[in-house]
Amino acid sequence: MSAVPRQAAVRRPGWILALLALAQLVYALDLNIVFVALPDIGADLGFPGQTQQLVVSAYVVFAGGFLLFGGRAADLLGRRRVFILALSLYAASSLAGGLAPDPAAIIVARAVQGVGGALLLPSTLSLINTLFAEGPQRNRALAVWGGAGASGLTLGALLGGVLTENFGWPAVFYVNVPLAALVALAAAAVIPPDPARGPRRRFDLPGSLTVTGGSTLLVFALVEGPEQGWADPLVVGAFVLAAVLLAAFAAIERRSADPLMPFRLFRNRSLTIGMGVTFIYMATFGVLPYFLTVLMQSVHGYSALQTGLAFLVPSLAIATGTQLGERLTGRLGLRATLVAGFAIGVVGTALMALGFDADAGYGLLVPGLIVSGVGQGIVWTAMWIAAATGTAAHEQGVANGIASTALNIGNAIGLAVFTALADIGTEGKAGAALRSATADGEAVVVLLTAAGMVVGLLVTLALRRADVAAPSVAEDADPEQLVAG
């Protein structure tokens, strides 16, 4: 195996990182900003209460289904091209969402936004992982990127409340239009052009169609199962068809000369463990905002604005943790940092469960929110470092697509399982009894997420020190892609 090529300097690394961080802020902003506007969207467009979740589900399903496709597209079509395309889709679909006259139009707009997100996340990560040298430079870049994401979650919850209450629900869509358009235009001027495509680069169309269809149907079934019922013919059919398509994908990839997802990538233990950690992260840490929102709005009666303000504390804690993750990785190593992050998360999340009581105030939540948030931020930065370590530059897109797909499916499975568990004991109750039962069920679920974080800690222990001490690049790596900030 060849040595890592000497990496050339890239112009304006600070501006490039600022743009990539801003893109992540836009992505994270969109994850939370719509939640608090759902009641207003439903009232204005005629959504029945039980179908308002489709506004969220449409985004989640298409974002999850197209992530691997987006990662490979970044590798083959060019990271900058796909990055700009993703932001353009975001701007156009956000405008369409704000202008939507009926439920069908807004669901389609959100689906297109989901495709934009599936293109944006892996292309942003692959730009970071190829424009910044593996080691301290990349770790620092990922920490800045992660901090921007945490800020986006804060702004999403806060802006969602402010904009909805003062300007109406369309404003939560319109805010993304100038932001995404500005980053797309600036990227064309600041990010280095994509290198010429080599003749051996081919797009695996059969693999793309089967994995995108299978992943989309799998996420759809996981998202709709709790709403429609797991025995619903639509949900069961989606699971069956997803299994068939994913099995076909595996068979196609084994025979393909230029596969969409080369299975040899999984020989890289760092990527494999990173993928497992992203799954567990989003199935545990990643579901907490949902249950916090239910606690604040449905149990305590917070307004949209009050809920957004309440999320300032955990979001600032997460942002702090992302910076600690980079520093700890440099001092303690990747495995020790992930273990520390999960351990802190376990303690903080268990502490947070004490505040899940119908009669408890926000103050009882704060200590757990802070400690858990710091642990969450540490794991967030370290897990992306793990997923990127030791992968060839020209395959960073698909590697990040794999890790991002695991992230999304982890969130879908986590929400499906934990919402079902949280609802146990709430049937037939109303008023104060329902609020009390909801809080009690969520307290149990929060403790279960802490137990899941213990599993994440154990998975991390499989990451040997040697797996990250001397990362290498495959012999067929594209040296033109390897530039340092």
Short mmCIF file of C-alpha atoms in Angstrom, two decimals:
data_model
loop_
_atom_site.label_atom_id
_atom_site.label_comp_id
_atom_site.label_asym_id
_atom_site.label_seq_id
_atom_site.Cartn_x
_atom_site.Cartn_y
_atom_site.Cartn_z
CA MET A 1 0.00 0.00 0.00
CA SER A 2 1.41 3.37 -0.99
CA ALA A 3 2.21 6.14 1.39
CA VAL A 4 -0.07 9.10 1.74
CA PRO A 5 0.80 11.63 -0.96
CA ARG A 6 2.23 14.93 0.09
CA GLN A 7 -0.71 17.33 0.21
CA ALA A 8 -0.69 20.65 -1.57
CA ALA A 9 -1.89 23.88 0.00
CA VAL A 10 -5.26 25.27 -0.98
CA ARG A 11 -6.03 28.95 -1.23
CA ARG A 12 -8.37 30.64 1.25
CA PRO A 13 -8.92 27.66 3.58
CA GLY A 14 -10.63 29.91 6.13
CA TRP A 15 -13.23 31.08 3.63
CA ILE A 16 -13.80 27.54 2.41
CA LEU A 17 -14.36 26.27 5.94
CA ALA A 18 -16.70 29.19 6.68
CA LEU A 19 -18.81 28.27 3.64
CA LEU A 20 -18.92 24.58 4.52
CA ALA A 21 -19.88 25.45 8.10
CA LEU A 22 -22.60 27.79 6.84
CA ALA A 23 -23.93 25.01 4.62
CA GLN A 24 -24.14 22.74 7.66
CA LEU A 25 -25.94 25.50 9.54
CA VAL A 26 -28.53 25.64 6.74
CA TYR A 27 -28.90 21.84 6.84
CA ALA A 28 -29.28 21.75 10.64
CA LEU A 29 -31.60 24.76 10.60
CA ASP A 30 -34.04 22.92 8.40
CA LEU A 31 -34.13 19.88 10.69
CA ASN A 32 -35.80 21.76 13.56
CA ILE A 33 -37.36 24.89 12.14
CA VAL A 34 -40.47 23.17 10.76
CA PHE A 35 -41.46 21.30 13.94
CA VAL A 36 -42.88 24.25 15.85
CA ALA A 37 -44.74 25.49 12.74
CA LEU A 38 -46.64 22.23 12.14
CA PRO A 39 -49.86 23.24 13.96
CA ASP A 40 -50.05 26.48 11.96
CA ILE A 41 -49.31 24.68 8.68
CA GLY A 42 -52.03 22.16 9.46
CA ALA A 43 -54.59 24.83 10.34
CA ASP A 44 -53.86 26.97 7.27
CA LEU A 45 -53.59 24.23 4.63
CA GLY A 46 -56.23 21.89 6.02
CA PHE A 47 -54.01 19.12 7.37
CA PRO A 48 -55.78 16.82 9.84
CA GLY A 49 -53.73 16.53 13.02
CA GLN A 50 -52.59 12.97 12.38
CA THR A 51 -51.22 13.80 8.90
CA GLN A 52 -49.23 16.93 9.78
CA GLN A 53 -46.25 14.67 10.47
CA LEU A 54 -46.05 14.03 6.72
CA VAL A 55 -44.41 17.45 6.38
CA VAL A 56 -41.54 16.08 8.48
CA SER A 57 -41.70 12.51 7.18
CA ALA A 58 -41.42 13.52 3.52
CA TYR A 59 -38.10 15.18 4.26
CA VAL A 60 -36.78 12.36 6.45
CA VAL A 61 -37.74 9.60 4.01
CA PHE A 62 -36.15 11.15 0.93
CA ALA A 63 -33.10 12.42 2.79
CA GLY A 64 -32.48 8.94 4.18
CA GLY A 65 -33.12 7.16 0.91
CA PHE A 66 -30.81 9.27 -1.25
CA LEU A 67 -27.79 9.67 1.07
CA LEU A 68 -25.70 6.87 -0.44
CA PHE A 69 -26.61 8.08 -3.92
CA GLY A 70 -25.58 11.60 -2.89
CA GLY A 71 -22.23 10.41 -1.57
CA ARG A 72 -21.37 8.51 -4.73
CA ALA A 73 -22.57 11.38 -6.91
CA ALA A 74 -20.14 13.67 -5.08
CA ASP A 75 -17.29 11.25 -5.81
CA LEU A 76 -18.11 10.80 -9.49
CA LEU A 77 -19.67 14.07 -10.59
CA GLY A 78 -17.56 16.38 -8.48
CA ARG A 79 -17.92 17.49 -4.87
CA ARG A 80 -18.24 21.19 -5.64
CA ARG A 81 -20.80 20.54 -8.41
CA VAL A 82 -22.97 18.38 -6.16
CA PHE A 83 -22.57 20.82 -3.24
CA ILE A 84 -23.83 23.72 -5.38
CA LEU A 85 -26.63 21.58 -6.86
CA ALA A 86 -27.76 20.57 -3.37
CA LEU A 87 -27.92 24.16 -2.18
CA SER A 88 -29.81 25.18 -5.32
CA LEU A 89 -32.37 22.45 -4.64
CA TYR A 90 -32.65 23.67 -1.07
CA ALA A 91 -33.31 27.26 -2.15
CA ALA A 92 -35.85 26.32 -4.84
CA SER A 93 -37.74 23.79 -2.69
CA SER A 94 -37.79 26.16 0.29
CA LEU A 95 -39.38 28.84 -1.88
CA ALA A 96 -41.91 26.29 -3.16
CA GLY A 97 -42.68 25.20 0.40
CA GLY A 98 -43.42 28.75 1.51
CA LEU A 99 -45.68 29.31 -1.50
CA ALA A 100 -47.46 25.95 -1.18
CA PRO A 101 -51.25 26.37 -1.53
CA ASP A 102 -52.24 22.88 -0.35
CA PRO A 103 -50.95 19.80 1.52
CA ALA A 104 -49.76 17.98 -1.62
CA ALA A 105 -47.59 20.90 -2.72
CA ILE A 106 -45.85 21.30 0.61
CA ILE A 107 -45.20 17.54 0.91
CA VAL A 108 -43.61 17.50 -2.57
CA ALA A 109 -41.51 20.56 -1.68
CA ARG A 110 -40.30 18.83 1.49
CA ALA A 111 -39.46 15.67 -0.45
CA VAL A 112 -37.28 17.71 -2.83
CA GLN A 113 -35.68 19.38 0.19
CA GLY A 114 -34.90 15.89 1.46
CA VAL A 115 -33.12 15.02 -1.79
CA GLY A 116 -31.19 18.29 -1.46
CA GLY A 117 -30.19 17.33 2.07
CA ALA A 118 -29.08 13.88 0.90
CA LEU A 119 -26.79 15.54 -1.64
CA LEU A 120 -25.60 18.27 0.73
CA LEU A 121 -24.48 16.31 3.80
CA PRO A 122 -22.10 13.82 2.13
CA SER A 123 -20.75 16.41 -0.35
CA THR A 124 -20.00 18.84 2.51
CA LEU A 125 -18.27 16.14 4.52
CA SER A 126 -16.28 14.87 1.56
CA LEU A 127 -15.11 18.43 0.79
CA ILE A 128 -13.88 18.77 4.37
CA ASN A 129 -12.21 15.37 4.27
CA THR A 130 -10.37 16.09 1.01
CA LEU A 131 -9.59 19.79 1.40
CA PHE A 132 -8.16 19.41 4.91
CA ALA A 133 -5.36 16.97 5.70
CA GLU A 134 -6.13 13.93 7.84
CA GLY A 135 -5.11 14.69 11.40
CA PRO A 136 -5.30 17.96 13.38
CA GLN A 137 -6.34 20.09 10.38
CA ARG A 138 -9.29 17.89 9.49
CA ASN A 139 -10.23 17.39 13.14
CA ARG A 140 -10.37 21.14 13.66
CA ALA A 141 -12.42 21.61 10.50
CA LEU A 142 -14.90 18.94 11.60
CA ALA A 143 -15.21 20.62 15.01
CA VAL A 144 -16.04 23.97 13.38
CA TRP A 145 -18.49 22.21 11.05
CA GLY A 146 -20.08 20.39 13.99
CA GLY A 147 -20.34 23.59 16.01
CA ALA A 148 -22.17 25.23 13.11
CA GLY A 149 -24.59 22.31 13.06
CA ALA A 150 -25.27 22.73 16.78
CA SER A 151 -25.87 26.45 16.20
CA GLY A 152 -28.27 25.56 13.41
CA LEU A 153 -30.26 23.35 15.78
CA THR A 154 -30.47 26.27 18.22
CA LEU A 155 -31.48 28.75 15.55
CA GLY A 156 -33.92 26.26 14.04
CA ALA A 157 -35.88 25.82 17.23
CA LEU A 158 -35.68 29.53 18.13
CA LEU A 159 -36.32 30.94 14.66
CA GLY A 160 -39.14 28.50 14.11
CA GLY A 161 -40.95 30.01 17.08
CA VAL A 162 -40.11 33.64 16.32
CA LEU A 163 -40.94 33.47 12.62
CA THR A 164 -44.14 31.47 13.05
CA GLU A 165 -45.53 33.75 15.74
CA ASN A 166 -44.60 37.02 14.01
CA PHE A 167 -44.64 36.33 10.26
CA GLY A 168 -46.60 33.13 9.77
CA TRP A 169 -45.48 29.60 8.92
CA PRO A 170 -44.25 30.37 5.33
CA ALA A 171 -41.39 32.36 6.87
CA VAL A 172 -39.78 29.15 8.19
CA PHE A 173 -39.31 28.12 4.55
CA TYR A 174 -38.39 31.52 3.12
CA VAL A 175 -35.48 31.99 5.55
CA ASN A 176 -33.53 29.22 3.81
CA VAL A 177 -33.84 30.76 0.34
CA PRO A 178 -31.30 33.62 0.66
CA LEU A 179 -28.98 31.58 2.89
CA ALA A 180 -28.74 28.61 0.53
CA ALA A 181 -28.49 30.82 -2.56
CA LEU A 182 -25.70 32.91 -1.01
CA VAL A 183 -23.62 29.85 -0.06
CA ALA A 184 -24.12 28.32 -3.52
CA LEU A 185 -22.92 31.48 -5.28
CA ALA A 186 -19.96 31.91 -2.93
CA ALA A 187 -18.96 28.25 -3.33
CA ALA A 188 -18.55 28.72 -7.08
CA ALA A 189 -15.99 31.45 -6.39
CA VAL A 190 -14.16 30.10 -3.33
CA ILE A 191 -14.09 26.28 -3.42
CA PRO A 192 -11.45 24.84 -5.81
CA PRO A 193 -12.85 23.47 -9.08
CA ASP A 194 -13.45 19.75 -9.31
CA PRO A 195 -10.69 17.84 -11.11
CA ALA A 196 -11.35 16.37 -14.54
CA ARG A 197 -13.31 13.12 -14.40
CA GLY A 198 -11.24 10.07 -15.26
CA PRO A 199 -12.39 7.59 -17.90
CA ARG A 200 -12.76 4.81 -15.32
CA ARG A 201 -15.39 6.71 -13.33
CA ARG A 202 -18.79 5.22 -14.09
CA PHE A 203 -22.09 5.57 -12.32
CA ASP A 204 -23.56 2.26 -11.14
CA LEU A 205 -27.14 2.91 -12.29
CA PRO A 206 -28.65 -0.50 -11.29
CA GLY A 207 -27.00 -0.23 -7.88
CA SER A 208 -28.14 3.38 -7.49
CA LEU A 209 -31.75 2.57 -8.32
CA THR A 210 -31.98 -0.47 -6.04
CA VAL A 211 -30.25 1.03 -3.00
CA THR A 212 -32.09 4.35 -3.29
CA GLY A 213 -35.44 2.63 -3.67
CA GLY A 214 -34.69 0.14 -0.90
CA SER A 215 -33.39 2.76 1.54
CA THR A 216 -36.29 5.12 0.82
CA LEU A 217 -38.87 2.37 1.40
CA LEU A 218 -37.10 1.20 4.56
CA VAL A 219 -37.09 4.69 6.08
CA PHE A 220 -40.71 5.19 4.95
CA ALA A 221 -41.79 2.00 6.72
CA LEU A 222 -39.89 2.94 9.89
CA VAL A 223 -41.35 6.45 9.91
CA GLU A 224 -44.92 5.46 9.10
CA GLY A 225 -45.05 2.28 11.21
CA PRO A 226 -45.81 4.06 14.50
CA GLU A 227 -48.45 6.23 12.80
CA GLN A 228 -50.18 3.65 10.58
CA GLY A 229 -49.55 0.54 12.66
CA TRP A 230 -46.90 -2.11 12.01
CA ALA A 231 -49.47 -4.52 10.53
CA ASP A 232 -50.77 -1.95 8.04
CA PRO A 233 -50.50 -3.42 4.49
CA LEU A 234 -48.68 -0.31 3.24
CA VAL A 235 -46.04 -0.55 5.97
CA VAL A 236 -45.61 -4.33 5.59
CA GLY A 237 -45.40 -3.99 1.80
CA ALA A 238 -42.77 -1.26 2.13
CA PHE A 239 -40.65 -3.49 4.40
CA VAL A 240 -40.91 -6.45 2.03
CA LEU A 241 -40.10 -4.44 -1.09
CA ALA A 242 -37.23 -2.70 0.72
CA ALA A 243 -35.75 -6.10 1.64
CA VAL A 244 -36.04 -7.30 -1.97
CA LEU A 245 -34.42 -4.17 -3.40
CA LEU A 246 -31.58 -4.14 -0.85
CA ALA A 247 -30.89 -7.84 -1.50
CA ALA A 248 -30.80 -7.07 -5.23
CA PHE A 249 -28.42 -4.20 -4.51
CA ALA A 250 -26.04 -6.50 -2.63
CA ALA A 251 -26.08 -8.98 -5.53
CA ILE A 252 -25.48 -6.22 -8.09
CA GLU A 253 -22.58 -4.76 -6.12
CA ARG A 254 -20.78 -8.10 -5.91
CA ARG A 255 -20.80 -8.35 -9.72
CA SER A 256 -20.25 -4.71 -10.64
CA ALA A 257 -16.88 -3.67 -12.06
CA ASP A 258 -17.35 -0.17 -10.60
CA PRO A 259 -19.78 -0.59 -7.67
CA LEU A 260 -21.70 2.22 -6.06
CA MET A 261 -20.64 0.96 -2.63
CA PRO A 262 -17.42 -1.08 -2.78
CA PHE A 263 -17.71 -3.66 0.00
CA ARG A 264 -13.93 -3.56 0.46
CA LEU A 265 -14.45 -0.22 2.23
CA PHE A 266 -15.73 -2.17 5.23
CA ARG A 267 -12.26 -3.69 5.69
CA ASN A 268 -11.42 -0.28 7.14
CA ARG A 269 -12.32 -0.89 10.77
CA SER A 270 -12.42 2.84 11.49
CA LEU A 271 -15.18 3.36 8.90
CA THR A 272 -17.11 0.29 10.07
CA ILE A 273 -17.00 1.32 13.73
CA GLY A 274 -17.75 4.92 12.73
CA MET A 275 -20.84 3.72 10.87
CA GLY A 276 -22.01 1.74 13.92
CA VAL A 277 -21.43 4.74 16.18
CA THR A 278 -23.38 7.10 13.91
CA PHE A 279 -26.29 4.64 13.98
CA ILE A 280 -26.27 4.38 17.79
CA TYR A 281 -25.69 8.11 18.19
CA MET A 282 -28.81 9.04 16.25
CA ALA A 283 -30.92 6.27 17.81
CA THR A 284 -30.07 7.62 21.29
CA PHE A 285 -28.81 11.22 21.42
CA GLY A 286 -30.67 12.01 18.21
CA VAL A 287 -34.17 11.18 19.50
CA LEU A 288 -33.91 13.28 22.67
CA PRO A 289 -35.00 16.59 21.01
CA TYR A 290 -38.28 14.98 19.94
CA PHE A 291 -39.15 13.85 23.46
CA LEU A 292 -38.01 17.17 24.92
CA THR A 293 -40.33 18.98 22.50
CA VAL A 294 -43.27 16.75 23.52
CA LEU A 295 -42.48 17.32 27.20
CA MET A 296 -42.29 21.09 26.81
CA GLN A 297 -45.28 21.61 24.53
CA SER A 298 -47.69 18.77 25.31
CA VAL A 299 -46.96 18.31 29.02
CA HIS A 300 -45.90 21.77 30.20
CA GLY A 301 -47.78 23.82 27.59
CA TYR A 302 -44.84 25.86 26.28
CA SER A 303 -45.45 28.08 23.27
CA ALA A 304 -43.37 27.69 20.09
CA LEU A 305 -41.15 30.59 21.16
CA GLN A 306 -40.70 29.30 24.70
CA THR A 307 -39.74 25.87 23.34
CA GLY A 308 -37.16 27.47 21.06
CA LEU A 309 -35.66 29.42 23.96
CA ALA A 310 -35.57 26.27 26.10
CA PHE A 311 -33.40 24.58 23.46
CA LEU A 312 -30.70 27.25 23.81
CA VAL A 313 -29.14 25.47 26.80
CA PRO A 314 -28.65 22.03 25.22
CA SER A 315 -27.61 23.50 21.89
CA LEU A 316 -24.88 25.64 23.47
CA ALA A 317 -23.73 22.58 25.44
CA ILE A 318 -23.56 20.53 22.22
CA ALA A 319 -21.58 23.29 20.48
CA THR A 320 -19.12 23.29 23.38
CA GLY A 321 -18.82 19.52 23.16
CA THR A 322 -17.99 19.61 19.45
CA GLN A 323 -14.96 21.78 20.21
CA LEU A 324 -13.92 19.56 23.11
CA GLY A 325 -14.18 16.54 20.82
CA GLU A 326 -11.51 17.93 18.52
CA ARG A 327 -9.17 18.79 21.39
CA LEU A 328 -9.63 15.48 23.16
CA THR A 329 -9.03 13.52 19.95
CA GLY A 330 -5.67 15.24 19.57
CA ARG A 331 -4.67 14.56 23.17
CA LEU A 332 -6.28 11.24 24.07
CA GLY A 333 -6.84 9.57 20.71
CA LEU A 334 -10.05 8.76 18.89
CA ARG A 335 -11.18 5.70 20.86
CA ALA A 336 -10.68 7.33 24.26
CA THR A 337 -12.55 10.44 23.07
CA LEU A 338 -15.54 8.44 21.88
CA VAL A 339 -15.59 6.45 25.13
CA ALA A 340 -15.45 9.69 27.15
CA GLY A 341 -18.22 11.25 25.07
CA PHE A 342 -20.55 8.30 25.49
CA ALA A 343 -19.76 8.03 29.22
CA ILE A 344 -20.55 11.70 29.76
CA GLY A 345 -23.70 11.26 27.70
CA VAL A 346 -24.87 8.31 29.82
CA VAL A 347 -24.49 10.29 33.06
CA GLY A 348 -26.11 13.44 31.65
CA THR A 349 -29.02 11.63 30.02
CA ALA A 350 -29.79 9.64 33.17
CA LEU A 351 -29.70 12.93 35.08
CA MET A 352 -32.02 14.50 32.49
CA ALA A 353 -34.65 11.80 33.13
CA LEU A 354 -35.23 13.34 36.57
CA GLY A 355 -36.76 16.36 34.85
CA PHE A 356 -39.30 14.29 32.91
CA ASP A 357 -42.10 14.78 35.38
CA ALA A 358 -45.42 16.53 34.81
CA ASP A 359 -44.86 18.67 37.93
CA ALA A 360 -41.16 19.38 37.38
CA GLY A 361 -39.95 22.75 36.16
CA TYR A 362 -37.41 23.49 33.44
CA GLY A 363 -34.70 24.05 36.06
CA LEU A 364 -34.67 20.35 36.93
CA LEU A 365 -33.85 19.52 33.30
CA VAL A 366 -30.95 21.96 32.96
CA PRO A 367 -28.11 19.98 34.64
CA GLY A 368 -28.86 16.90 32.54
CA LEU A 369 -29.26 18.98 29.36
CA ILE A 370 -25.83 20.52 29.87
CA VAL A 371 -23.95 17.31 30.72
CA SER A 372 -25.69 15.22 28.06
CA GLY A 373 -25.20 17.98 25.48
CA VAL A 374 -21.46 18.13 26.09
CA GLY A 375 -21.19 14.36 25.69
CA GLN A 376 -23.30 14.51 22.54
CA GLY A 377 -21.05 17.17 21.00
CA ILE A 378 -17.89 15.19 21.80
CA VAL A 379 -19.25 12.05 20.13
CA TRP A 380 -20.53 14.04 17.12
CA THR A 381 -17.08 15.39 16.21
CA ALA A 382 -15.20 12.17 16.99
CA MET A 383 -17.54 9.85 15.08
CA TRP A 384 -17.09 11.79 11.82
CA ILE A 385 -13.34 11.72 12.31
CA ALA A 386 -13.60 7.93 12.66
CA ALA A 387 -15.79 7.57 9.57
CA ALA A 388 -13.32 9.56 7.43
CA THR A 389 -10.06 8.05 8.68
CA GLY A 390 -8.14 5.78 6.35
CA THR A 391 -10.45 6.14 3.32
CA ALA A 392 -9.06 7.13 -0.07
CA ALA A 393 -9.82 10.71 -1.12
CA HIS A 394 -11.77 9.71 -4.23
CA GLU A 395 -14.07 7.52 -2.08
CA GLN A 396 -14.73 9.99 0.73
CA GLY A 397 -18.16 10.80 -0.70
CA VAL A 398 -19.46 7.25 -0.64
CA ALA A 399 -17.83 6.61 2.78
CA ASN A 400 -19.63 9.62 4.21
CA GLY A 401 -22.80 8.52 2.41
CA ILE A 402 -22.56 5.15 4.18
CA ALA A 403 -22.07 6.79 7.58
CA SER A 404 -24.84 9.33 6.92
CA THR A 405 -27.25 6.58 5.86
CA ALA A 406 -26.53 4.74 9.11
CA LEU A 407 -27.17 8.02 10.94
CA ASN A 408 -30.55 8.52 9.29
CA ILE A 409 -31.73 4.93 9.67
CA GLY A 410 -30.61 4.99 13.30
CA ASN A 411 -32.81 8.02 13.89
CA ALA A 412 -35.79 6.41 12.13
CA ILE A 413 -35.46 3.16 14.09
CA GLY A 414 -34.82 4.96 17.37
CA LEU A 415 -37.90 7.14 16.99
CA ALA A 416 -40.05 4.21 15.88
CA VAL A 417 -39.06 2.06 18.86
CA PHE A 418 -38.95 4.73 21.56
CA THR A 419 -42.18 6.52 20.58
CA ALA A 420 -44.00 3.18 20.72
CA LEU A 421 -42.57 2.54 24.19
CA ALA A 422 -43.36 6.07 25.37
CA ASP A 423 -47.01 5.69 24.37
CA ILE A 424 -47.52 2.62 26.57
CA GLY A 425 -49.91 3.53 29.36
CA THR A 426 -51.33 6.67 27.72
CA GLU A 427 -54.29 5.01 26.01
CA GLY A 428 -57.70 6.29 27.06
CA LYS A 429 -56.32 9.11 29.23
CA ALA A 430 -56.92 12.83 28.93
CA GLY A 431 -56.07 16.07 30.67
CA ALA A 432 -53.77 15.91 33.68
CA ALA A 433 -53.75 12.10 33.65
CA LEU A 434 -52.53 12.07 30.05
CA ARG A 435 -49.83 14.65 30.77
CA SER A 436 -48.61 12.65 33.76
CA ALA A 437 -48.59 9.36 31.82
CA THR A 438 -46.79 11.00 28.90
CA ALA A 439 -44.08 12.40 31.16
CA ASP A 440 -43.65 9.06 32.97
CA GLY A 441 -43.40 7.13 29.69
CA GLU A 442 -40.85 9.57 28.33
CA ALA A 443 -38.76 9.33 31.52
CA VAL A 444 -38.45 5.57 30.96
CA VAL A 445 -37.52 6.12 27.32
CA VAL A 446 -34.83 8.66 28.24
CA LEU A 447 -33.28 6.10 30.59
CA LEU A 448 -33.38 3.54 27.78
CA THR A 449 -31.50 5.94 25.48
CA ALA A 450 -28.85 6.20 28.19
CA ALA A 451 -28.60 2.39 28.11
CA GLY A 452 -28.20 2.61 24.33
CA MET A 453 -25.29 4.98 24.83
CA VAL A 454 -23.61 2.29 26.92
CA VAL A 455 -23.89 0.04 23.86
CA GLY A 456 -22.22 2.79 21.83
CA LEU A 457 -19.39 2.89 24.35
CA LEU A 458 -18.90 -0.88 24.03
CA VAL A 459 -18.90 -0.68 20.21
CA THR A 460 -16.25 2.02 20.41
CA LEU A 461 -13.96 -0.31 22.35
CA ALA A 462 -13.68 -2.43 19.18
CA LEU A 463 -11.80 0.48 17.62
CA ARG A 464 -8.19 -0.50 18.26
CA ARG A 465 -5.55 2.16 18.72
CA ALA A 466 -3.76 0.87 15.62
CA ASP A 467 -6.83 1.54 13.48
CA VAL A 468 -6.41 5.29 13.84
CA ALA A 469 -2.78 5.74 14.70
CA ALA A 470 -1.42 5.50 11.17
CA PRO A 471 -4.20 6.02 8.65
CA SER A 472 -3.44 5.21 5.05
CA VAL A 473 -4.83 6.02 1.65
CA ALA A 474 -5.59 3.33 -0.89
CA GLU A 475 -3.16 2.90 -3.75
CA ASP A 476 -5.64 4.18 -6.29
CA ALA A 477 -6.32 7.41 -4.43
CA ASP A 478 -6.61 10.51 -6.57
CA PRO A 479 -3.71 12.81 -5.52
CA GLU A 480 -5.43 15.82 -7.07
CA GLN A 481 -8.16 15.55 -4.46
CA LEU A 482 -5.75 15.66 -1.52
CA VAL A 483 -5.21 19.26 -0.49
CA ALA A 484 -4.64 20.63 2.95
CA GLY A 485 -6.08 23.74 4.52
#
